[in-house]
Each structure stands twice: as C-alpha cells, then as structure tokens.
Amino acid sequence: MQINLQHRELAIFNLAIDSKLRACDLVNLRVRDIAKGSAIQSRAMVLQQKTQTPVRFKLMEQTREALSKWLQVPGANNSDYLFPNRTDRSNHITTRQYTRIVKRWVTSIGLEASAYGTHSIRRTKPALIYKRTKNLQAVQLLLGHTKLESTVRYLGIDVDNPLVIAEQTEV
C-alpha cells in the first residue's frame, strides 16, 4: 500500500505541475481524460469547472511514467476517477485531501507549509513560462483565463504602459 501511495502522490504532483489545473479540476479528472486504453496520452484537454472553458496541457515524460505506475492499480477502468477516494472508490479525493498532500510535500522538503498550497503548484509552470518568454497570451491560454487582465493579476506582474513603451521606441 505504501508504494501505491507514493505512486499516487508522484502522479498527482507531476500532473498538477504539467496541467496547471485548479485543485477542483485536478481531483475531478477521470482516467479517460489522460489515457486511451492503457496508454497515457502526451496531451490532454479538460473543461474547467469555474470558467467552463477548455484548457489543453502537455503531459511530460516523467508525468506519463508516474501516471502509468499509478494506473497499474488493479481494477482501474476509463470511467474511474484518476485519484479515487480510498474509502469510496466511486468518488474522488477531495480538494482538502489534495491540500493535505501538498502541505506534506512542502514540509518534507523543509519549506514553510503556510507559504505554499495547491495554488502555488498551479502557478509554478505559468510563472516559469512567462519569465522565459514574456508571452502573456500563451500563459492566458494555458491557464484557461478568459481575460488577459486576469492573467496579469494572477502572475502578479506589472505590464508597462503601452504609451511609455511607444515613446521609448525609436524608428
């Protein structure tokens, strides 16, 4: 059972980083959302609960490997929740359970648990993508935000005034 829990937690962690999904959407995933038969797909698309907008994401190799190991659990089928509740397999883990898992990860690496949460994991990859590319629209699409202003606020960045940028650009 301990090995299965380790596989589950690694699969949750990697999938949370790759998918950039809110906790409610992550725990609500079903096997069919990321797999076709026994093969984990390299890309997936999910309809977000909050915005009802589809969001696409790529599953990196290490995530696919972790999910494959986790899905070797006997009796799993495509309509099952990806991360079922241990006491009631017809239901998924709760966002509260996911939050406890994240707190455990954070404290296990020596960080202050109150400073990090499920939202920190959702924000990790988009922040890195923005830092490397400065492409707000790409980050907006990856997060499934409907407004660019939401993405700016979400990342906590200042966007220079377009007039100031224009004044600083010589032709």
Coordinates of C-alpha atoms in Angstrom, one line a residue:
M1 CA 0.0 0.0 0.0
Q2 CA 2.9 2.4 0.8
I3 CA 4.3 2.0 -2.7
N4 CA 0.9 2.7 -4.3
L5 CA 0.5 5.9 -2.2
Q6 CA 4.0 7.0 -3.3
H7 CA 3.0 6.4 -6.9
R8 CA -0.3 8.2 -6.4
E9 CA 1.4 11.3 -4.8
L10 CA 4.1 11.5 -7.5
A11 CA 1.4 11.2 -10.2
I12 CA -0.7 14.0 -8.5
F13 CA 2.3 16.2 -8.1
N14 CA 3.6 15.8 -11.7
L15 CA 0.1 16.1 -13.2
A16 CA -0.6 19.2 -11.1
I17 CA 2.5 21.0 -12.4
D18 CA 2.0 19.9 -16.0
S19 CA -1.7 20.6 -16.2
K20 CA -1.8 23.9 -14.3
L21 CA -5.3 22.9 -13.2
R22 CA -7.2 24.2 -10.2
A23 CA -7.5 21.8 -7.3
C24 CA -11.2 21.1 -8.1
D25 CA -10.4 20.2 -11.7
L26 CA -7.4 18.1 -10.8
V27 CA -9.2 15.9 -8.3
N28 CA -12.1 15.5 -10.7
L29 CA -10.1 14.0 -13.5
R30 CA -11.0 10.6 -14.8
V31 CA -8.7 8.0 -16.3
R32 CA -10.2 8.7 -19.7
D33 CA -9.1 12.3 -19.5
I34 CA -5.5 11.4 -19.7
A35 CA -5.4 7.8 -21.2
K36 CA -6.6 5.8 -24.1
G37 CA -6.7 2.2 -23.0
S38 CA -3.5 1.6 -21.1
A39 CA -1.6 4.3 -22.9
I40 CA -1.1 7.7 -21.2
Q41 CA -1.6 10.5 -23.8
S42 CA 1.1 13.1 -24.3
R43 CA -1.6 15.8 -24.5
A44 CA -5.0 16.3 -22.8
M45 CA -7.9 18.7 -22.7
V46 CA -10.2 19.4 -19.8
L47 CA -13.2 21.6 -19.4
Q48 CA -12.7 23.8 -16.3
Q49 CA -15.4 23.9 -13.8
K50 CA -15.0 27.6 -12.9
T51 CA -14.9 29.1 -16.3
Q52 CA -16.4 26.3 -18.5
T53 CA -13.5 26.9 -20.9
P54 CA -11.4 24.1 -22.2
V55 CA -7.8 24.0 -21.3
R56 CA -5.1 21.9 -23.1
F57 CA -1.9 20.7 -21.5
K58 CA 1.1 18.5 -22.3
L59 CA 2.0 15.6 -20.1
M60 CA 5.8 15.4 -19.8
E61 CA 7.5 12.0 -20.0
Q62 CA 8.1 11.9 -16.2
T63 CA 4.4 12.6 -15.6
R64 CA 3.3 9.9 -18.0
E65 CA 5.6 7.4 -16.3
A66 CA 4.3 8.3 -12.9
L67 CA 0.7 8.1 -14.1
S68 CA 1.4 4.7 -15.7
K69 CA 2.8 3.3 -12.5
W70 CA -0.2 4.7 -10.6
L71 CA -2.7 3.3 -13.0
Q72 CA -1.4 -0.2 -12.6
V73 CA -3.7 -0.4 -9.7
P74 CA -6.0 -3.5 -10.2
G75 CA -9.5 -2.8 -11.3
A76 CA -9.0 0.7 -12.7
N77 CA -11.1 1.5 -15.8
N78 CA -11.5 4.5 -18.1
S79 CA -14.6 5.9 -16.3
D80 CA -13.0 5.8 -12.8
Y81 CA -11.7 8.9 -11.1
L82 CA -7.9 9.2 -11.7
F83 CA -7.4 9.7 -8.0
P84 CA -10.2 7.8 -6.2
N85 CA -11.1 8.2 -2.6
R86 CA -9.5 5.3 -0.6
T87 CA -12.7 4.5 1.3
D88 CA -15.2 5.1 -1.6
R89 CA -13.7 4.4 -5.0
S90 CA -16.8 5.7 -6.7
N91 CA -15.7 9.2 -5.5
H92 CA -12.5 11.2 -6.0
I93 CA -10.2 12.5 -3.3
T94 CA -11.3 15.8 -2.0
T95 CA -9.6 19.2 -2.5
R96 CA -9.0 19.1 1.2
Q97 CA -7.1 15.8 0.9
Y98 CA -5.1 17.2 -2.0
T99 CA -4.3 20.3 0.1
R100 CA -3.0 18.0 2.9
I101 CA -0.8 16.1 0.4
V102 CA 0.7 19.4 -0.8
K103 CA 1.3 20.5 2.8
R104 CA 3.1 17.2 3.4
W105 CA 5.3 17.7 0.3
V106 CA 6.2 21.2 1.3
T107 CA 7.2 20.4 4.9
S108 CA 9.1 17.3 3.8
I109 CA 11.5 19.5 1.8
G110 CA 11.9 21.9 4.6
L111 CA 9.7 24.8 3.4
E112 CA 7.1 26.6 5.5
A113 CA 3.8 25.0 4.8
S114 CA 1.8 28.1 5.3
A115 CA 3.6 29.8 2.4
Y116 CA 2.7 27.2 -0.2
G117 CA -0.5 25.4 -1.3
T118 CA -2.3 23.9 -4.2
H119 CA -2.5 27.2 -5.9
S120 CA 1.3 27.6 -5.7
I121 CA 1.6 24.4 -7.7
R122 CA -0.9 25.7 -10.3
R123 CA 1.1 28.9 -10.7
T124 CA 4.6 27.3 -10.9
K125 CA 4.8 26.4 -14.6
P126 CA 2.9 29.5 -15.9
A127 CA 5.3 31.8 -13.9
L128 CA 8.3 30.0 -15.4
I129 CA 6.8 30.2 -18.9
Y130 CA 6.1 33.9 -18.6
K131 CA 9.6 34.5 -17.1
R132 CA 11.3 32.8 -20.1
T133 CA 9.0 34.0 -22.9
K134 CA 7.2 37.2 -21.7
N135 CA 4.2 35.8 -23.7
L136 CA 1.1 36.7 -21.7
Q137 CA -1.3 35.3 -24.3
A138 CA 0.3 31.9 -24.2
V139 CA 0.1 31.8 -20.4
Q140 CA -3.5 33.1 -20.6
L141 CA -4.4 30.1 -22.9
L142 CA -2.5 27.6 -20.7
L143 CA -4.4 28.7 -17.6
G144 CA -7.8 29.0 -19.4
H145 CA -8.3 32.6 -18.4
T146 CA -10.9 34.5 -20.4
K147 CA -9.3 37.9 -19.8
L148 CA -5.7 38.9 -20.2
E149 CA -6.0 41.2 -17.2
S150 CA -6.8 38.1 -15.0
T151 CA -3.5 36.5 -16.2
V152 CA -1.6 39.7 -15.4
R153 CA -3.1 39.8 -11.9
Y154 CA -2.6 36.1 -11.4
L155 CA 1.1 36.3 -12.2
G156 CA 1.5 39.4 -10.1
I157 CA 3.3 41.3 -12.8
D158 CA 3.3 44.9 -13.9
V159 CA 2.7 45.4 -17.6
D160 CA 4.3 48.6 -18.8
N161 CA 2.0 51.2 -20.1
P162 CA 1.9 50.9 -24.0
L163 CA 2.4 54.7 -24.4
V164 CA 5.6 54.6 -22.4
I165 CA 6.9 51.7 -24.5
A166 CA 6.0 53.5 -27.7
E167 CA 7.7 56.7 -26.5
Q168 CA 10.9 54.7 -25.8
T169 CA 10.9 53.1 -29.2
E170 CA 12.8 54.9 -31.9
V171 CA 12.0 54.4 -35.6

